[in-house]
mmCIF file of C-alpha atoms and ligand atoms in Angstrom:
data_model
loop_
_atom_site.group_PDB
_atom_site.id
_atom_site.type_symbol
_atom_site.label_atom_id
_atom_site.label_comp_id
_atom_site.label_asym_id
_atom_site.label_seq_id
_atom_site.Cartn_x
_atom_site.Cartn_y
_atom_site.Cartn_z
ATOM 1 C CA MET H 1 7.062 -13.994 -25.089
ATOM 2 C CA LYS H 2 3.633 -14.098 -23.890
ATOM 3 C CA LEU H 3 2.850 -14.277 -20.338
ATOM 4 C CA VAL H 4 1.512 -17.598 -19.315
ATOM 5 C CA VAL H 5 -0.836 -16.990 -16.045
ATOM 6 C CA HIS H 6 -1.610 -19.574 -13.338
ATOM 7 C CA ARG H 7 -4.871 -18.203 -11.637
ATOM 8 C CA LEU H 8 -5.607 -19.366 -8.340
ATOM 9 C CA GLY H 9 -8.425 -18.855 -5.461
ATOM 10 C CA ALA H 10 -7.010 -18.966 -1.808
ATOM 11 C CA ILE H 11 -3.465 -20.438 -1.560
ATOM 12 C CA ASP H 12 -0.602 -20.537 0.897
ATOM 13 C CA SER H 13 1.528 -18.119 -1.007
ATOM 14 C CA THR H 14 2.375 -17.502 -4.714
ATOM 15 C CA GLN H 15 6.175 -17.938 -4.107
ATOM 16 C CA ASP H 16 5.576 -21.672 -2.908
ATOM 17 C CA GLU H 17 3.100 -22.349 -5.602
ATOM 18 C CA ALA H 18 5.646 -21.105 -8.349
ATOM 19 C CA ARG H 19 8.188 -23.296 -6.737
ATOM 20 C CA ARG H 20 6.107 -26.084 -6.644
ATOM 21 C CA LEU H 21 4.918 -25.579 -10.276
ATOM 22 C CA LEU H 22 8.725 -25.116 -11.346
ATOM 23 C CA ARG H 23 9.904 -28.295 -9.530
ATOM 24 C CA ARG H 24 7.139 -30.199 -11.319
ATOM 25 C CA GLY H 25 8.126 -28.883 -14.837
ATOM 26 C CA GLU H 26 4.796 -26.939 -15.062
ATOM 27 C CA ALA H 27 6.119 -23.557 -14.928
ATOM 28 C CA GLU H 28 9.056 -21.704 -16.621
ATOM 29 C CA VAL H 29 10.254 -18.168 -17.245
ATOM 30 C CA GLY H 30 7.494 -16.249 -18.591
ATOM 31 C CA HIS H 31 4.986 -17.559 -16.341
ATOM 32 C CA VAL H 32 3.125 -15.914 -13.421
ATOM 33 C CA VAL H 33 1.246 -17.207 -10.518
ATOM 34 C CA LEU H 34 -1.772 -14.997 -9.326
ATOM 35 C CA ALA H 35 -3.791 -15.715 -6.393
ATOM 36 C CA ASP H 36 -7.010 -14.180 -5.243
ATOM 37 C CA GLU H 37 -5.694 -14.243 -1.643
ATOM 38 C CA GLN H 38 -2.963 -15.777 0.444
ATOM 39 C CA GLU H 39 -3.113 -17.475 3.932
ATOM 40 C CA SER H 40 0.674 -17.433 4.393
ATOM 41 C CA GLY H 41 1.654 -14.586 2.274
ATOM 42 C CA ARG H 42 5.172 -13.447 3.139
ATOM 43 C CA GLY H 43 7.516 -10.314 2.937
ATOM 44 C CA ARG H 44 11.173 -9.503 3.303
ATOM 45 C CA PHE H 45 12.910 -10.518 6.473
ATOM 46 C CA GLY H 46 10.296 -12.869 7.265
ATOM 47 C CA ARG H 47 7.539 -10.750 7.753
ATOM 48 C CA THR H 48 3.773 -11.672 7.051
ATOM 49 C CA TRP H 49 2.398 -9.991 3.991
ATOM 50 C CA ILE H 50 -1.244 -9.771 4.758
ATOM 51 C CA SER H 51 -3.287 -10.719 1.593
ATOM 52 C CA PRO H 52 -7.040 -10.188 1.699
ATOM 53 C CA ARG H 53 -8.987 -10.522 -1.496
ATOM 54 C CA GLY H 54 -8.838 -7.506 -3.643
ATOM 55 C CA GLY H 55 -5.103 -7.165 -3.696
ATOM 56 C CA LEU H 56 -2.430 -8.300 -6.311
ATOM 57 C CA TYR H 57 -0.552 -11.334 -5.375
ATOM 58 C CA ALA H 58 1.696 -12.382 -8.151
ATOM 59 C CA THR H 59 4.958 -14.451 -8.603
ATOM 60 C CA PHE H 60 6.755 -13.941 -11.826
ATOM 61 C CA VAL H 61 9.281 -16.852 -12.875
ATOM 62 C CA LEU H 62 12.320 -14.867 -14.239
ATOM 63 C CA PRO H 63 15.658 -15.906 -15.348
ATOM 64 C CA GLY H 64 18.702 -15.180 -13.261
ATOM 65 C CA ILE H 65 19.026 -11.426 -14.232
ATOM 66 C CA GLY H 66 21.134 -8.738 -12.633
ATOM 67 C CA LEU H 67 19.786 -6.139 -10.450
ATOM 68 C CA ALA H 68 16.399 -8.201 -10.325
ATOM 69 C CA SER H 69 15.076 -6.449 -7.457
ATOM 70 C CA LEU H 70 15.621 -3.045 -8.626
ATOM 71 C CA ARG H 71 14.170 -3.829 -12.296
ATOM 72 C CA VAL H 72 11.020 -5.299 -10.790
ATOM 73 C CA GLY H 73 10.327 -2.421 -8.640
ATOM 74 C CA VAL H 74 10.934 -0.010 -11.715
ATOM 75 C CA ALA H 75 8.646 -2.236 -13.894
ATOM 76 C CA THR H 76 5.976 -2.060 -11.191
ATOM 77 C CA VAL H 77 6.358 2.012 -10.757
ATOM 78 C CA ARG H 78 6.195 2.332 -14.841
ATOM 79 C CA ALA H 79 3.003 0.101 -15.143
ATOM 80 C CA LEU H 80 1.258 2.042 -12.309
ATOM 81 C CA ALA H 81 2.234 5.327 -14.025
ATOM 82 C CA GLU H 82 0.384 4.223 -16.985
ATOM 83 C CA VAL H 83 -2.832 4.104 -15.024
ATOM 84 C CA GLY H 84 -2.295 7.668 -13.526
ATOM 85 C CA LEU H 85 -0.540 6.293 -10.011
ATOM 86 C CA ASP H 86 2.595 8.088 -9.235
ATOM 87 C CA ALA H 87 4.563 5.721 -6.943
ATOM 88 C CA LYS H 88 8.302 6.012 -5.709
ATOM 89 C CA LEU H 89 10.906 3.633 -4.327
ATOM 90 C CA LYS H 90 11.987 3.151 -1.032
ATOM 91 C CA TRP H 91 15.407 1.216 -1.321
ATOM 92 C CA PRO H 92 15.465 -1.300 -2.413
ATOM 93 C CA ASN H 93 12.054 -2.024 -3.651
ATOM 94 C CA ASP H 94 9.074 -0.783 -1.703
ATOM 95 C CA LEU H 95 6.270 1.079 -3.358
ATOM 96 C CA LEU H 96 5.527 4.399 -1.617
ATOM 97 C CA VAL H 97 2.861 7.096 -2.181
ATOM 98 C CA GLY H 98 4.004 9.946 0.116
ATOM 99 C CA GLU H 99 5.304 7.624 2.999
ATOM 100 C CA ARG H 100 2.802 5.045 2.846
ATOM 101 C CA LYS H 101 3.393 1.715 1.476
ATOM 102 C CA LEU H 102 1.516 0.628 -1.888
ATOM 103 C CA ALA H 103 3.426 -2.351 -2.988
ATOM 104 C CA GLY H 104 6.382 -4.724 -1.855
ATOM 105 C CA ILE H 105 8.663 -6.995 -3.785
ATOM 106 C CA LEU H 106 10.043 -10.446 -2.539
ATOM 107 C CA ILE H 107 13.023 -11.901 -4.651
ATOM 108 C CA GLU H 108 13.663 -15.668 -3.828
ATOM 109 C CA ARG H 109 15.900 -18.335 -5.941
ATOM 110 C CA GLU H 110 14.757 -21.359 -7.338
ATOM 111 C CA GLY H 111 17.684 -23.065 -9.366
ATOM 112 C CA ASP H 112 18.646 -20.632 -11.816
ATOM 113 C CA ARG H 113 15.272 -18.968 -11.817
ATOM 114 C CA LEU H 114 14.102 -15.990 -9.724
ATOM 115 C CA LEU H 115 10.778 -16.009 -8.209
ATOM 116 C CA ALA H 116 9.854 -12.221 -8.045
ATOM 117 C CA GLY H 117 6.907 -11.958 -5.598
ATOM 118 C CA LEU H 118 4.903 -8.776 -5.960
ATOM 119 C CA GLY H 119 1.860 -7.781 -3.485
ATOM 120 C CA VAL H 120 0.178 -4.638 -4.471
ATOM 121 C CA ASN H 121 -2.461 -2.907 -2.204
ATOM 122 C CA LEU H 122 -5.125 -2.485 -5.160
ATOM 123 C CA ARG H 123 -8.565 -2.268 -2.754
ATOM 124 C CA ASP H 124 -7.436 -2.425 0.951
ATOM 125 C CA ALA H 125 -4.775 -1.005 2.635
ATOM 126 C CA PRO H 126 -4.079 -3.739 5.493
ATOM 127 C CA LEU H 127 -2.148 -1.802 7.782
ATOM 128 C CA SER H 128 -2.148 2.103 8.907
ATOM 129 C CA THR H 129 1.156 2.487 7.309
ATOM 130 C CA ALA H 130 -0.211 1.335 3.882
ATOM 131 C CA ILE H 131 -2.135 2.703 1.112
ATOM 132 C CA SER H 132 -4.062 1.158 -1.447
ATOM 133 C CA ALA H 133 -4.992 2.540 -5.230
ATOM 134 C CA ALA H 134 -8.695 2.549 -4.445
ATOM 135 C CA ALA H 135 -7.895 5.146 -1.442
ATOM 136 C CA LEU H 136 -6.225 6.990 -4.078
ATOM 137 C CA GLY H 137 -9.301 6.848 -6.248
ATOM 138 C CA ILE H 138 -7.711 4.656 -8.914
ATOM 139 C CA THR H 139 -9.239 1.234 -9.686
ATOM 140 C CA ILE H 140 -6.816 -1.262 -11.081
ATOM 141 C CA ASP H 141 -7.542 -4.481 -12.806
ATOM 142 C CA ARG H 142 -5.440 -7.194 -11.201
ATOM 143 C CA ASP H 143 -4.720 -9.018 -14.492
ATOM 144 C CA ASP H 144 -4.100 -6.014 -16.453
ATOM 145 C CA LEU H 145 -1.532 -4.799 -14.088
ATOM 146 C CA ALA H 146 0.331 -8.131 -14.249
ATOM 147 C CA ALA H 147 0.296 -8.106 -17.899
ATOM 148 C CA SER H 148 1.832 -4.448 -18.045
ATOM 149 C CA ILE H 149 4.302 -5.291 -15.724
ATOM 150 C CA TRP H 150 5.408 -8.279 -17.579
ATOM 151 C CA ALA H 151 5.310 -6.031 -20.865
ATOM 152 C CA VAL H 152 7.991 -3.811 -19.241
ATOM 153 C CA LEU H 153 10.043 -6.515 -17.625
ATOM 154 C CA ARG H 154 10.514 -8.435 -20.779
ATOM 155 C CA GLN H 155 12.075 -5.540 -22.504
ATOM 156 C CA ALA H 156 15.822 -5.624 -22.819
ATOM 157 C CA GLU H 157 17.215 -3.203 -20.604
ATOM 158 C CA SER H 158 21.187 -2.733 -19.746
ATOM 159 C CA GLU H 159 22.048 -2.821 -15.979
ATOM 160 C CA ALA H 160 23.120 0.979 -16.766
ATOM 161 C CA GLU H 161 19.603 1.749 -17.976
ATOM 162 C CA THR H 162 17.989 -0.082 -14.962
ATOM 163 C CA LEU H 163 20.128 1.867 -12.603
ATOM 164 C CA LYS H 164 19.391 5.234 -14.111
ATOM 165 C CA ALA H 165 15.711 4.735 -14.385
ATOM 166 C CA TYR H 166 15.842 3.420 -10.777
ATOM 167 C CA ARG H 167 17.693 6.554 -9.403
ATOM 168 C CA ALA H 168 15.079 8.539 -11.176
ATOM 169 C CA ARG H 169 12.340 6.820 -9.221
ATOM 170 C CA CYS H 170 13.918 6.325 -5.789
ATOM 171 C CA ALA H 171 12.693 8.466 -3.009
ATOM 172 C CA THR H 172 15.403 7.238 -0.549
ATOM 173 C CA LEU H 173 18.110 9.130 -2.469
ATOM 174 C CA GLY H 174 18.912 12.433 -0.360
ATOM 175 C CA ARG H 175 17.033 11.351 2.328
ATOM 176 C CA ARG H 176 17.993 10.775 6.149
ATOM 177 C CA VAL H 177 17.799 7.114 6.559
ATOM 178 C CA ARG H 178 18.307 4.256 9.302
ATOM 179 C CA VAL H 179 19.432 0.994 8.009
ATOM 180 C CA VAL H 180 19.686 -2.075 9.764
ATOM 181 C CA GLN H 181 22.500 -4.426 8.635
ATOM 182 C CA GLY H 182 23.209 -7.818 9.451
ATOM 183 C CA GLU H 183 22.813 -8.653 13.076
ATOM 184 C CA GLY H 184 20.867 -5.297 13.954
ATOM 185 C CA ASP H 185 23.863 -3.139 13.442
ATOM 186 C CA ALA H 186 22.006 0.234 12.558
ATOM 187 C CA VAL H 187 23.396 2.834 10.262
ATOM 188 C CA LYS H 188 21.979 6.232 10.284
ATOM 189 C CA GLY H 189 22.896 8.940 7.607
ATOM 190 C CA VAL H 190 22.012 10.450 4.351
ATOM 191 C CA ALA H 191 21.391 8.022 1.314
ATOM 192 C CA ILE H 192 23.523 9.456 -1.394
ATOM 193 C CA ASP H 193 23.429 6.712 -4.248
ATOM 194 C CA VAL H 194 22.587 3.259 -5.337
ATOM 195 C CA ASP H 195 25.782 1.688 -6.693
ATOM 196 C CA GLU H 196 26.012 -0.913 -9.699
ATOM 197 C CA GLU H 197 25.230 -3.794 -7.576
ATOM 198 C CA GLY H 198 22.051 -2.141 -6.253
ATOM 199 C CA ARG H 199 23.675 -1.464 -2.845
ATOM 200 C CA LEU H 200 22.597 1.685 -0.824
ATOM 201 C CA LEU H 201 25.506 4.174 -0.095
ATOM 202 C CA VAL H 202 24.915 6.122 3.224
ATOM 203 C CA GLU H 203 27.146 8.804 4.052
ATOM 204 C CA ALA H 204 27.398 8.885 7.981
ATOM 205 C CA ALA H 205 29.852 10.737 10.046
ATOM 206 C CA GLY H 206 32.166 11.669 7.011
ATOM 207 C CA ARG H 207 32.276 7.998 6.045
ATOM 208 C CA THR H 208 30.406 6.321 3.055
ATOM 209 C CA ILE H 209 28.881 3.013 4.154
ATOM 210 C CA THR H 210 27.758 0.565 1.658
ATOM 211 C CA VAL H 211 24.598 -1.374 2.514
ATOM 212 C CA SER H 212 23.647 -4.590 0.804
ATOM 213 C CA SER H 213 20.556 -5.543 2.444
ATOM 214 C CA GLY H 214 18.389 -4.889 5.372
ATOM 215 C CA PRO H 215 15.376 -2.832 6.489
ATOM 216 C CA CYS H 216 15.566 0.808 5.359
ATOM 217 C CA GLU H 217 13.829 3.604 7.082
ATOM 218 C CA HIS H 218 13.263 7.116 6.238
ATOM 219 C CA LEU H 219 13.693 9.541 8.664
ATOM 220 C CA ASP H 220 12.448 13.148 9.158
ATOM 221 C CA GLU H 221 15.083 15.769 9.212
ATOM 222 C CA GLN H 222 15.785 15.574 12.906
ATOM 223 C CA GLY H 223 15.889 11.754 12.908
HETATM 224 C C1 BTN F 301 7.874 -6.778 1.323
HETATM 225 O O1 BTN F 301 7.546 -5.816 1.219
HETATM 226 O O2 BTN F 301 8.308 -7.108 2.493
HETATM 227 C C2 BTN F 301 7.556 -7.885 0.416
HETATM 228 C C3 BTN F 301 6.393 -8.287 0.112
HETATM 229 C C4 BTN F 301 6.293 -9.219 -0.997
HETATM 230 C C5 BTN F 301 4.629 -10.015 -0.928
HETATM 231 C C6 BTN F 301 4.220 -10.818 -1.981
HETATM 232 S S1 BTN F 301 2.635 -10.991 -2.497
HETATM 233 C C7 BTN F 301 2.970 -12.378 -3.605
HETATM 234 C C8 BTN F 301 4.336 -13.078 -3.098
HETATM 235 N N1 BTN F 301 3.967 -14.261 -2.363
HETATM 236 C C9 BTN F 301 4.296 -13.960 -1.193
HETATM 237 O O3 BTN F 301 4.042 -14.700 -0.193
HETATM 238 N N2 BTN F 301 5.021 -12.872 -0.912
HETATM 239 C C10 BTN F 301 5.099 -12.041 -2.440
#
């Protein structure tokens, strides 16, 4: 299936545009919305995604697949590796280079479709905790990157294969972490695995705690 690209200039959010197109029957699985910049780009947990010109702001329309958030993360890491950029995943799906954030992923639902939103800092890193491909000396064409992510995503892969590929690229495993669950309940411990539902297993005070969502922070050894 060839990727159908909706290219836009400045818009509110590619997530919102993809949703509008889907509702009007103008987008389907295999379509991606790309914007030059976003005025109301959003991240996980209601955060703002600062979206200046020069970055990749994309929403892929996907079928309701299992482990979608991990799959999109792995596909992005693989596509970046093809152009020589070695990124790792912080659970569940932030792309890091060292400890700095290169890209983020936001999965939302629209009926039985998934809106897989991806922001990659190609030219600028809008925050001090972020990094861009340009700062690493790598120039990446936005449209080429979207196409190679799609090429990876459309390959049939079992959940077991996704999980294996994810674990191999996950920088969180083996690290001390702090994860906030639900209403601000924080867990500190060592991330030991990701289970078959994509949840993070954290060993804390001799117990294994299963975390299904929530912001995850990598701590140093003393943290
Ligand atoms: C995160 O790290 O919190 C996820 C960031 C996701 C940002 C992308 S940019 C394209 C798409 N449109 C949005 O408004 N958000 C996602």
